[in-house]
Amino acid sequence: MSKLPNITTSIFSVMSQLANDYGAINLSQGFPNFPVDERLLQISERLLRENIHQYTPMAGLPLLMERIAALTAKNYQRNVNIATEMLITAGATQGVFTALNTFINQGDEVLILDPSYDSYEPSVLVAGGKPVRISLNEDYSPNFNKIEDAISAKTKMIVINNPHNPTGRIWTEEEFQTLEQILEKHPQVLILGDEVYEYISFSHPHISFNSRPKLIERTIVASSFGKSLHVTGWKVGYLIAPEKLMYEMKKVHQFLVFSVNSFSQHAIAEYLNVVDFSEVAKMYKRKRDLFQNLLKDSRFELMSCDGTYFQVVNYNQISTKNDVDFAKELITNHSVAAIPISVFYNDATDRNMLRFCFAKTDETLIAAAEKLKEV
């Protein structure tokens, strides 16, 4: 009997396969197609021949953890005890799975805000929990009336992705304050803060759960070097949480992966001495602006993009087809691949929106835009 009977091939695989079949420009999956920083390559080449290829400690390489702690203190003014409050994971997805499978038991409810990343619900289901999907407002801001109405005695956790995939929206100070007021009445509810795009923000600064004193004691923060350093294939992320929560998550992590790739941890630890995350944000802002400028004369309506490396567009002026069919048509007839937003909703809400990934070379974005302007 399947634990995930309704899970089929992901839309990311479907669109990428179609893109391959038709030789389309792939702006669907969220990965960069440009080289990593030359400094990281040089560090990697040197480290490759050093004696660093055996297990690291279960919780992570101490040097890497120390540098993450320094980064967290610098950016969020939170002092993290690396011995008790941090865990290096095999990407943020494993961190999310670990957190949910540590704290969710049979019948526990987990609030998930739609449109949402596709790994949350399966992780809850494998744990025996019940996903409770709540749609964001039409502008992708949180609907706090729906959130508060959905909280019950069975609610164990709420998953909040900020900056938000797929929409690129970033929560405001006022929204955090409203969440704090609601959760003050529900002390049993934990927070899983998915912040993998924390260093890719444009319109206003990312506000981390790490910087919210009223929420820290109930929050698990998941981060990703794959996104921040555009090395998605390295699959190195980390969790930060108070000791009482981290103690339990380490038990699950130990028997899930035990320890994370040693080479990648050593390379990232050294690279953190030279990388400037503000430059990473500037690079992606330039790519966002380039892509938006290239499409300003197209028939696509561009939605606001506060952060991440995704641009959402509305195609109401072009077609009345549902977004899945239109996304497939865009590949077969116009040679550009995107992701339909409806797949991120439990009820397949379709507002004629597509998501494009602009973490691509300028040449790729220019070529794609030329095709999109002909649609």
mmCIF file of C-alpha atoms in Angstrom:
data_model
loop_
_atom_site.group_PDB
_atom_site.id
_atom_site.type_symbol
_atom_site.label_atom_id
_atom_site.label_comp_id
_atom_site.label_asym_id
_atom_site.label_seq_id
_atom_site.Cartn_x
_atom_site.Cartn_y
_atom_site.Cartn_z
ATOM 1 C CA MET A 1 0.000 0.000 0.000
ATOM 2 C CA SER A 2 1.329 3.407 -0.964
ATOM 3 C CA LYS A 3 1.810 6.136 1.629
ATOM 4 C CA LEU A 4 1.504 8.671 -1.201
ATOM 5 C CA PRO A 5 -1.115 7.214 -3.550
ATOM 6 C CA ASN A 6 -1.965 10.560 -5.162
ATOM 7 C CA ILE A 7 1.600 11.661 -5.868
ATOM 8 C CA THR A 8 2.519 11.357 -9.538
ATOM 9 C CA THR A 9 5.339 12.717 -11.706
ATOM 10 C CA SER A 10 6.022 16.305 -10.641
ATOM 11 C CA ILE A 11 5.146 19.210 -12.913
ATOM 12 C CA PHE A 12 8.821 20.188 -12.882
ATOM 13 C CA SER A 13 9.802 16.874 -14.432
ATOM 14 C CA VAL A 14 6.922 17.033 -16.913
ATOM 15 C CA MET A 15 7.816 20.528 -18.136
ATOM 16 C CA SER A 16 11.542 19.850 -18.269
ATOM 17 C CA GLN A 17 10.956 16.678 -20.277
ATOM 18 C CA LEU A 18 8.709 18.569 -22.679
ATOM 19 C CA ALA A 19 11.346 21.284 -22.958
ATOM 20 C CA ASN A 20 13.930 18.632 -23.845
ATOM 21 C CA ASP A 21 11.601 16.978 -26.344
ATOM 22 C CA TYR A 22 10.908 20.250 -28.183
ATOM 23 C CA GLY A 23 14.293 21.904 -27.729
ATOM 24 C CA ALA A 24 12.676 24.703 -25.719
ATOM 25 C CA ILE A 25 14.414 27.237 -23.481
ATOM 26 C CA ASN A 26 13.827 25.907 -19.970
ATOM 27 C CA LEU A 27 12.704 28.644 -17.559
ATOM 28 C CA SER A 28 10.601 26.154 -15.604
ATOM 29 C CA GLN A 29 12.809 24.462 -13.020
ATOM 30 C CA GLY A 30 14.425 26.676 -10.408
ATOM 31 C CA PHE A 31 18.105 26.171 -11.021
ATOM 32 C CA PRO A 32 20.775 28.485 -12.486
ATOM 33 C CA ASN A 33 22.387 27.646 -15.831
ATOM 34 C CA PHE A 34 25.457 29.832 -15.300
ATOM 35 C CA PRO A 35 28.780 28.815 -13.693
ATOM 36 C CA VAL A 36 29.377 29.073 -9.969
ATOM 37 C CA ASP A 37 31.758 31.676 -8.596
ATOM 38 C CA GLU A 38 35.327 31.107 -9.798
ATOM 39 C CA ARG A 39 36.546 31.534 -6.212
ATOM 40 C CA LEU A 40 34.401 28.594 -5.111
ATOM 41 C CA LEU A 41 35.791 26.488 -7.949
ATOM 42 C CA GLN A 42 39.353 27.325 -6.911
ATOM 43 C CA ILE A 43 38.599 26.427 -3.297
ATOM 44 C CA SER A 44 37.008 23.171 -4.434
ATOM 45 C CA GLU A 45 39.932 22.204 -6.658
ATOM 46 C CA ARG A 46 42.399 22.715 -3.816
ATOM 47 C CA LEU A 47 40.266 20.903 -1.218
ATOM 48 C CA LEU A 48 39.625 17.937 -3.478
ATOM 49 C CA ARG A 49 43.064 16.467 -2.727
ATOM 50 C CA GLU A 50 42.947 17.112 1.007
ATOM 51 C CA ASN A 51 41.935 14.556 3.602
ATOM 52 C CA ILE A 52 38.333 15.713 3.971
ATOM 53 C CA HIS A 53 36.392 12.870 2.403
ATOM 54 C CA GLN A 54 35.226 10.909 5.449
ATOM 55 C CA TYR A 55 32.204 11.462 7.668
ATOM 56 C CA THR A 56 31.790 14.827 9.307
ATOM 57 C CA PRO A 57 30.117 14.930 12.736
ATOM 58 C CA MET A 58 26.446 14.033 12.534
ATOM 59 C CA ALA A 59 25.189 17.587 13.148
ATOM 60 C CA GLY A 60 27.607 19.122 10.666
ATOM 61 C CA LEU A 61 31.144 20.367 10.110
ATOM 62 C CA PRO A 62 31.963 22.597 13.119
ATOM 63 C CA LEU A 63 33.781 25.192 10.993
ATOM 64 C CA LEU A 64 30.788 25.542 8.674
ATOM 65 C CA MET A 65 28.421 25.787 11.628
ATOM 66 C CA GLU A 66 30.552 28.499 13.227
ATOM 67 C CA ARG A 67 30.425 30.544 10.032
ATOM 68 C CA ILE A 68 26.674 30.095 9.703
ATOM 69 C CA ALA A 69 26.317 31.270 13.291
ATOM 70 C CA ALA A 70 28.417 34.358 12.502
ATOM 71 C CA LEU A 71 26.265 35.024 9.426
ATOM 72 C CA THR A 72 23.079 34.663 11.481
ATOM 73 C CA ALA A 73 24.377 37.034 14.150
ATOM 74 C CA LYS A 74 25.424 39.603 11.544
ATOM 75 C CA ASN A 75 22.185 39.556 9.560
ATOM 76 C CA TYR A 76 19.559 38.787 12.192
ATOM 77 C CA GLN A 77 21.232 39.609 15.534
ATOM 78 C CA ARG A 78 20.557 36.080 16.745
ATOM 79 C CA ASN A 79 23.287 34.253 18.632
ATOM 80 C CA VAL A 80 23.034 30.562 17.774
ATOM 81 C CA ASN A 81 24.638 27.842 19.885
ATOM 82 C CA ILE A 82 26.052 25.525 17.228
ATOM 83 C CA ALA A 83 26.205 22.580 19.626
ATOM 84 C CA THR A 84 22.499 22.635 20.441
ATOM 85 C CA GLU A 85 20.624 24.849 17.942
ATOM 86 C CA MET A 86 21.934 24.018 14.459
ATOM 87 C CA LEU A 87 21.882 21.079 12.054
ATOM 88 C CA ILE A 88 23.453 20.787 8.588
ATOM 89 C CA THR A 89 21.062 18.985 6.219
ATOM 90 C CA ALA A 90 21.134 17.448 2.744
ATOM 91 C CA GLY A 91 19.445 20.483 1.276
ATOM 92 C CA ALA A 92 16.507 22.378 2.741
ATOM 93 C CA THR A 93 14.068 19.731 1.461
ATOM 94 C CA GLN A 94 15.600 17.126 3.758
ATOM 95 C CA GLY A 95 15.515 19.682 6.557
ATOM 96 C CA VAL A 96 11.800 20.277 5.970
ATOM 97 C CA PHE A 97 11.121 16.529 5.859
ATOM 98 C CA THR A 98 13.106 15.990 9.063
ATOM 99 C CA ALA A 99 11.271 18.755 10.914
ATOM 100 C CA LEU A 100 7.829 17.544 9.886
ATOM 101 C CA ASN A 101 8.565 13.897 10.604
ATOM 102 C CA THR A 102 9.981 14.758 13.998
ATOM 103 C CA PHE A 103 6.990 16.658 15.330
ATOM 104 C CA ILE A 104 3.955 15.527 13.328
ATOM 105 C CA ASN A 105 2.147 12.469 14.610
ATOM 106 C CA GLN A 106 -0.917 10.573 13.407
ATOM 107 C CA GLY A 107 -3.816 13.012 13.020
ATOM 108 C CA ASP A 108 -1.865 16.205 13.689
ATOM 109 C CA GLU A 109 -2.807 19.063 11.384
ATOM 110 C CA VAL A 110 -0.291 21.219 9.506
ATOM 111 C CA LEU A 111 -1.317 24.517 7.921
ATOM 112 C CA ILE A 112 0.179 25.080 4.466
ATOM 113 C CA LEU A 113 -0.301 28.381 2.618
ATOM 114 C CA ASP A 114 -1.138 27.988 -1.075
ATOM 115 C CA PRO A 115 0.365 28.360 -3.602
ATOM 116 C CA SER A 116 2.987 26.235 -1.874
ATOM 117 C CA TYR A 117 6.151 24.313 -2.658
ATOM 118 C CA ASP A 118 5.367 20.724 -3.533
ATOM 119 C CA SER A 119 7.417 18.926 -0.865
ATOM 120 C CA TYR A 120 5.421 20.105 2.157
ATOM 121 C CA GLU A 121 2.278 18.015 1.778
ATOM 122 C CA PRO A 122 4.006 14.670 1.043
ATOM 123 C CA SER A 123 6.255 15.178 4.084
ATOM 124 C CA VAL A 124 3.190 15.713 6.276
ATOM 125 C CA LEU A 125 1.421 12.677 4.810
ATOM 126 C CA VAL A 126 4.412 10.369 5.344
ATOM 127 C CA ALA A 127 4.415 11.488 8.996
ATOM 128 C CA GLY A 128 0.741 10.535 9.296
ATOM 129 C CA GLY A 129 -0.433 14.126 9.595
ATOM 130 C CA LYS A 130 -3.207 16.006 7.851
ATOM 131 C CA PRO A 131 -2.266 18.903 5.546
ATOM 132 C CA VAL A 132 -4.678 21.842 5.844
ATOM 133 C CA ARG A 133 -4.254 23.969 2.736
ATOM 134 C CA ILE A 134 -5.140 27.678 3.014
ATOM 135 C CA SER A 135 -5.085 29.960 -0.006
ATOM 136 C CA LEU A 136 -3.236 33.250 0.138
ATOM 137 C CA ASN A 137 -5.036 36.404 -0.976
ATOM 138 C CA GLU A 138 -5.092 37.245 -4.683
ATOM 139 C CA ASP A 139 -2.043 39.502 -4.196
ATOM 140 C CA TYR A 140 -0.339 36.533 -2.439
ATOM 141 C CA SER A 141 -0.421 38.199 0.977
ATOM 142 C CA PRO A 142 -1.430 35.966 3.919
ATOM 143 C CA ASN A 143 -5.151 35.729 4.643
ATOM 144 C CA PHE A 144 -5.049 35.891 8.422
ATOM 145 C CA ASN A 145 -8.800 35.393 8.830
ATOM 146 C CA LYS A 146 -8.528 32.038 7.067
ATOM 147 C CA ILE A 147 -5.377 31.139 8.993
ATOM 148 C CA GLU A 148 -6.969 31.884 12.360
ATOM 149 C CA ASP A 149 -10.174 30.065 11.447
ATOM 150 C CA ALA A 150 -8.158 26.978 10.442
ATOM 151 C CA ILE A 151 -6.312 26.649 13.751
ATOM 152 C CA SER A 152 -7.800 23.966 15.966
ATOM 153 C CA ALA A 153 -6.749 21.832 18.911
ATOM 154 C CA LYS A 154 -5.257 19.433 16.352
ATOM 155 C CA THR A 155 -3.054 22.072 14.709
ATOM 156 C CA LYS A 156 0.591 21.250 15.413
ATOM 157 C CA MET A 157 2.478 23.384 12.877
ATOM 158 C CA ILE A 158 2.230 26.080 10.226
ATOM 159 C CA VAL A 159 4.624 26.131 7.274
ATOM 160 C CA ILE A 160 5.583 29.600 6.028
ATOM 161 C CA ASN A 161 7.797 30.098 2.983
ATOM 162 C CA ASN A 162 9.341 33.583 2.878
ATOM 163 C CA PRO A 163 10.606 34.866 0.421
ATOM 164 C CA HIS A 164 7.909 32.946 -1.361
ATOM 165 C CA ASN A 165 8.186 30.347 -4.083
ATOM 166 C CA PRO A 166 6.449 30.514 -6.546
ATOM 167 C CA THR A 167 5.308 34.148 -6.314
ATOM 168 C CA GLY A 168 8.422 36.059 -5.222
ATOM 169 C CA ARG A 169 6.539 37.872 -2.458
ATOM 170 C CA ILE A 170 8.147 38.857 0.884
ATOM 171 C CA TRP A 171 6.240 39.230 4.166
ATOM 172 C CA THR A 172 6.023 42.698 5.737
ATOM 173 C CA GLU A 173 6.648 43.757 9.333
ATOM 174 C CA GLU A 174 2.899 44.243 9.840
ATOM 175 C CA GLU A 175 2.199 40.701 8.667
ATOM 176 C CA PHE A 176 4.700 39.262 11.118
ATOM 177 C CA GLN A 177 3.084 41.243 13.923
ATOM 178 C CA THR A 178 -0.351 39.907 12.991
ATOM 179 C CA LEU A 179 0.976 36.339 12.970
ATOM 180 C CA GLU A 180 2.495 36.904 16.415
ATOM 181 C CA GLN A 181 -0.828 38.144 17.767
ATOM 182 C CA ILE A 182 -2.656 35.096 16.421
ATOM 183 C CA LEU A 183 -0.139 32.525 17.615
ATOM 184 C CA GLU A 184 0.039 34.064 21.067
ATOM 185 C CA LYS A 185 -3.381 32.464 21.592
ATOM 186 C CA HIS A 186 -2.177 29.067 20.345
ATOM 187 C CA PRO A 187 1.020 28.079 22.192
ATOM 188 C CA GLN A 188 0.900 24.514 20.859
ATOM 189 C CA VAL A 189 1.512 25.604 17.237
ATOM 190 C CA LEU A 190 5.065 25.306 15.937
ATOM 191 C CA ILE A 191 6.376 27.235 12.923
ATOM 192 C CA LEU A 192 8.445 25.834 10.092
ATOM 193 C CA GLY A 193 9.987 28.827 8.329
ATOM 194 C CA ASP A 194 11.267 27.923 4.867
ATOM 195 C CA GLU A 195 13.739 30.738 4.129
ATOM 196 C CA VAL A 196 15.782 29.241 1.318
ATOM 197 C CA TYR A 197 15.655 32.495 -0.681
ATOM 198 C CA GLU A 198 16.567 34.679 2.315
ATOM 199 C CA TYR A 199 19.533 36.330 0.574
ATOM 200 C CA ILE A 200 17.665 37.029 -2.669
ATOM 201 C CA SER A 201 15.473 40.023 -1.853
ATOM 202 C CA PHE A 202 14.956 43.237 -3.823
ATOM 203 C CA SER A 203 12.066 45.549 -2.983
ATOM 204 C CA HIS A 204 12.472 45.492 0.788
ATOM 205 C CA PRO A 205 14.676 43.490 3.184
ATOM 206 C CA HIS A 206 13.824 39.925 4.042
ATOM 207 C CA ILE A 207 12.545 39.585 7.611
ATOM 208 C CA SER A 208 13.701 36.297 9.104
ATOM 209 C CA PHE A 209 12.031 34.292 11.833
ATOM 210 C CA ASN A 210 15.523 34.370 13.334
ATOM 211 C CA SER A 211 14.871 38.024 14.165
ATOM 212 C CA ARG A 212 11.465 37.556 15.860
ATOM 213 C CA PRO A 213 11.935 37.166 19.645
ATOM 214 C CA LYS A 214 8.254 36.344 20.177
ATOM 215 C CA LEU A 215 8.441 33.397 17.772
ATOM 216 C CA ILE A 216 11.982 32.018 18.075
ATOM 217 C CA GLU A 217 11.190 29.474 20.788
ATOM 218 C CA ARG A 218 8.599 27.760 18.595
ATOM 219 C CA THR A 219 10.255 28.127 15.182
ATOM 220 C CA ILE A 220 12.415 25.890 12.997
ATOM 221 C CA VAL A 221 14.159 27.880 10.252
ATOM 222 C CA ALA A 222 15.227 26.031 7.094
ATOM 223 C CA SER A 223 17.884 27.594 4.839
ATOM 224 C CA SER A 224 19.728 26.527 1.702
ATOM 225 C CA PHE A 225 23.192 27.190 0.337
ATOM 226 C CA GLY A 226 22.017 25.622 -2.907
ATOM 227 C CA LYS A 227 19.841 28.674 -3.542
ATOM 228 C CA SER A 228 22.019 31.343 -1.912
ATOM 229 C CA LEU A 229 25.249 30.267 -3.631
ATOM 230 C CA HIS A 230 23.650 28.852 -6.833
ATOM 231 C CA VAL A 231 25.003 25.355 -6.219
ATOM 232 C CA THR A 232 21.669 23.540 -6.161
ATOM 233 C CA GLY A 233 23.270 20.181 -6.960
ATOM 234 C CA TRP A 234 25.391 20.250 -3.817
ATOM 235 C CA LYS A 235 22.273 19.818 -1.654
ATOM 236 C CA VAL A 236 23.592 21.518 1.484
ATOM 237 C CA GLY A 237 21.158 23.319 3.771
ATOM 238 C CA TYR A 238 20.709 23.840 7.473
ATOM 239 C CA LEU A 239 18.152 24.107 10.252
ATOM 240 C CA ILE A 240 18.221 26.539 13.154
ATOM 241 C CA ALA A 241 15.897 25.912 16.108
ATOM 242 C CA PRO A 242 15.828 26.159 19.912
ATOM 243 C CA GLU A 243 17.550 23.330 21.746
ATOM 244 C CA LYS A 244 14.322 21.603 22.854
ATOM 245 C CA LEU A 245 13.277 21.227 19.199
ATOM 246 C CA MET A 246 16.714 20.564 17.723
ATOM 247 C CA TYR A 247 17.390 17.743 20.193
ATOM 248 C CA GLU A 248 14.466 15.790 18.762
ATOM 249 C CA MET A 249 15.225 16.581 15.109
ATOM 250 C CA LYS A 250 18.776 15.294 15.437
ATOM 251 C CA LYS A 251 17.365 11.891 16.380
ATOM 252 C CA VAL A 252 15.491 11.651 13.068
ATOM 253 C CA HIS A 253 18.329 13.174 11.029
ATOM 254 C CA GLN A 254 20.783 10.627 12.435
ATOM 255 C CA PHE A 255 18.864 7.738 10.900
ATOM 256 C CA LEU A 256 17.833 9.559 7.721
ATOM 257 C CA VAL A 257 21.205 10.687 6.325
ATOM 258 C CA PHE A 258 23.460 10.651 9.436
ATOM 259 C CA SER A 259 25.850 13.263 8.025
ATOM 260 C CA VAL A 260 25.945 15.503 4.966
ATOM 261 C CA ASN A 261 28.486 15.529 2.113
ATOM 262 C CA SER A 262 31.837 16.347 3.705
ATOM 263 C CA PHE A 263 33.505 17.914 0.676
ATOM 264 C CA SER A 264 30.676 20.399 0.098
ATOM 265 C CA GLN A 265 30.645 21.396 3.757
ATOM 266 C CA HIS A 266 34.384 22.115 3.752
ATOM 267 C CA ALA A 267 34.199 24.078 0.497
ATOM 268 C CA ILE A 268 31.237 26.194 1.603
ATOM 269 C CA ALA A 269 32.812 26.854 4.996
ATOM 270 C CA GLU A 270 35.877 28.339 3.331
ATOM 271 C CA TYR A 271 33.860 30.178 0.679
ATOM 272 C CA LEU A 272 31.784 31.961 3.339
ATOM 273 C CA ASN A 273 34.954 33.882 4.216
ATOM 274 C CA VAL A 274 34.928 35.634 0.829
ATOM 275 C CA VAL A 275 31.359 35.669 -0.526
ATOM 276 C CA ASP A 276 29.195 38.765 -0.073
ATOM 277 C CA PHE A 277 25.495 37.864 -0.007
ATOM 278 C CA SER A 278 24.515 41.432 -0.824
ATOM 279 C CA GLU A 279 26.302 40.957 -4.146
ATOM 280 C CA VAL A 280 24.278 37.810 -4.763
ATOM 281 C CA ALA A 281 21.077 39.812 -4.268
ATOM 282 C CA LYS A 282 22.334 42.572 -6.597
ATOM 283 C CA MET A 283 23.157 40.014 -9.282
ATOM 284 C CA TYR A 284 19.668 38.522 -9.173
ATOM 285 C CA LYS A 285 18.049 41.971 -9.036
ATOM 286 C CA ARG A 286 19.886 42.845 -12.232
ATOM 287 C CA LYS A 287 18.599 39.654 -13.845
ATOM 288 C CA ARG A 288 15.060 40.348 -12.648
ATOM 289 C CA ASP A 289 15.202 43.892 -14.036
ATOM 290 C CA LEU A 290 16.634 42.653 -17.333
ATOM 291 C CA PHE A 291 13.892 40.037 -17.722
ATOM 292 C CA GLN A 292 11.154 42.497 -16.782
ATOM 293 C CA ASN A 293 12.457 45.118 -19.197
ATOM 294 C CA LEU A 294 12.686 42.550 -21.984
ATOM 295 C CA LEU A 295 9.032 41.591 -21.456
ATOM 296 C CA LYS A 296 7.560 45.052 -20.900
ATOM 297 C CA ASP A 297 6.374 45.243 -24.518
ATOM 298 C CA SER A 298 4.950 41.709 -24.525
ATOM 299 C CA ARG A 299 1.329 40.782 -23.883
ATOM 300 C CA PHE A 300 2.246 39.173 -20.564
ATOM 301 C CA GLU A 301 1.373 41.139 -17.422
ATOM 302 C CA LEU A 302 4.257 41.019 -14.948
ATOM 303 C CA MET A 303 3.427 40.559 -11.277
ATOM 304 C CA SER A 304 5.462 42.132 -8.483
ATOM 305 C CA CYS A 305 8.675 40.273 -7.580
ATOM 306 C CA ASP A 306 10.094 41.212 -4.151
ATOM 307 C CA GLY A 307 12.591 38.359 -3.982
ATOM 308 C CA THR A 308 13.573 34.802 -5.080
ATOM 309 C CA TYR A 309 14.562 34.210 -8.708
ATOM 310 C CA PHE A 310 11.042 33.701 -10.042
ATOM 311 C CA GLN A 311 8.871 36.021 -12.096
ATOM 312 C CA VAL A 312 5.118 35.383 -12.190
ATOM 313 C CA VAL A 313 3.165 36.608 -15.215
ATOM 314 C CA ASN A 314 -0.507 36.754 -16.136
ATOM 315 C CA TYR A 315 -1.484 35.750 -19.682
ATOM 316 C CA ASN A 316 -5.143 36.897 -19.682
ATOM 317 C CA GLN A 317 -4.530 39.054 -22.750
ATOM 318 C CA ILE A 318 -3.212 36.078 -24.712
ATOM 319 C CA SER A 319 -5.325 33.003 -24.030
ATOM 320 C CA THR A 320 -8.320 31.633 -22.155
ATOM 321 C CA LYS A 321 -6.770 28.176 -21.827
ATOM 322 C CA ASN A 322 -6.087 26.793 -18.367
ATOM 323 C CA ASP A 323 -2.559 27.401 -17.174
ATOM 324 C CA VAL A 324 -1.340 23.802 -17.534
ATOM 325 C CA ASP A 325 -2.486 23.588 -21.155
ATOM 326 C CA PHE A 326 -1.161 27.058 -21.939
ATOM 327 C CA ALA A 327 2.234 26.195 -20.403
ATOM 328 C CA LYS A 328 2.412 23.106 -22.623
ATOM 329 C CA GLU A 329 1.400 25.166 -25.652
ATOM 330 C CA LEU A 330 4.118 27.678 -24.815
ATOM 331 C CA ILE A 331 6.659 24.866 -25.097
ATOM 332 C CA THR A 332 5.305 23.204 -28.230
ATOM 333 C CA ASN A 333 4.512 26.392 -30.181
ATOM 334 C CA HIS A 334 6.921 28.975 -28.803
ATOM 335 C CA SER A 335 9.840 26.946 -27.368
ATOM 336 C CA VAL A 336 9.839 28.378 -23.836
ATOM 337 C CA ALA A 337 9.081 26.334 -20.708
ATOM 338 C CA ALA A 338 7.363 27.760 -17.603
ATOM 339 C CA ILE A 339 5.512 26.356 -14.598
ATOM 340 C CA PRO A 340 1.729 26.844 -14.243
ATOM 341 C CA ILE A 341 0.852 28.329 -10.850
ATOM 342 C CA SER A 342 -2.272 26.195 -10.360
ATOM 343 C CA VAL A 343 -0.115 23.150 -9.562
ATOM 344 C CA PHE A 344 0.977 24.838 -6.324
ATOM 345 C CA TYR A 345 -2.630 24.867 -5.037
ATOM 346 C CA ASN A 346 -4.521 22.006 -3.443
ATOM 347 C CA ASP A 347 -7.665 23.038 -5.348
ATOM 348 C CA ALA A 348 -5.775 23.872 -8.578
ATOM 349 C CA THR A 349 -6.728 27.566 -8.410
ATOM 350 C CA ASP A 350 -6.164 28.907 -11.904
ATOM 351 C CA ARG A 351 -5.791 32.657 -12.440
ATOM 352 C CA ASN A 352 -3.919 32.312 -15.740
ATOM 353 C CA MET A 353 -0.517 32.679 -14.112
ATOM 354 C CA LEU A 354 2.858 31.192 -15.057
ATOM 355 C CA ARG A 355 6.178 31.174 -13.202
ATOM 356 C CA PHE A 356 9.439 31.838 -15.049
ATOM 357 C CA CYS A 357 12.862 31.275 -13.490
ATOM 358 C CA PHE A 358 15.282 34.115 -14.294
ATOM 359 C CA ALA A 359 18.323 32.461 -12.695
ATOM 360 C CA LYS A 360 19.768 32.105 -16.187
ATOM 361 C CA THR A 361 22.484 33.677 -18.297
ATOM 362 C CA ASP A 362 21.623 37.007 -19.905
ATOM 363 C CA GLU A 363 21.827 35.303 -23.291
ATOM 364 C CA THR A 364 19.218 32.738 -22.215
ATOM 365 C CA LEU A 365 16.870 35.415 -20.865
ATOM 366 C CA ILE A 366 17.227 37.522 -24.016
ATOM 367 C CA ALA A 367 16.545 34.534 -26.269
ATOM 368 C CA ALA A 368 13.524 33.487 -24.212
ATOM 369 C CA ALA A 369 12.113 37.010 -24.139
ATOM 370 C CA GLU A 370 12.352 37.291 -27.895
ATOM 371 C CA LYS A 371 10.177 34.217 -28.228
ATOM 372 C CA LEU A 372 7.759 35.359 -25.528
ATOM 373 C CA LYS A 373 7.230 38.722 -27.191
ATOM 374 C CA GLU A 374 5.908 36.848 -30.224
ATOM 375 C CA VAL A 375 3.229 35.059 -28.210
#
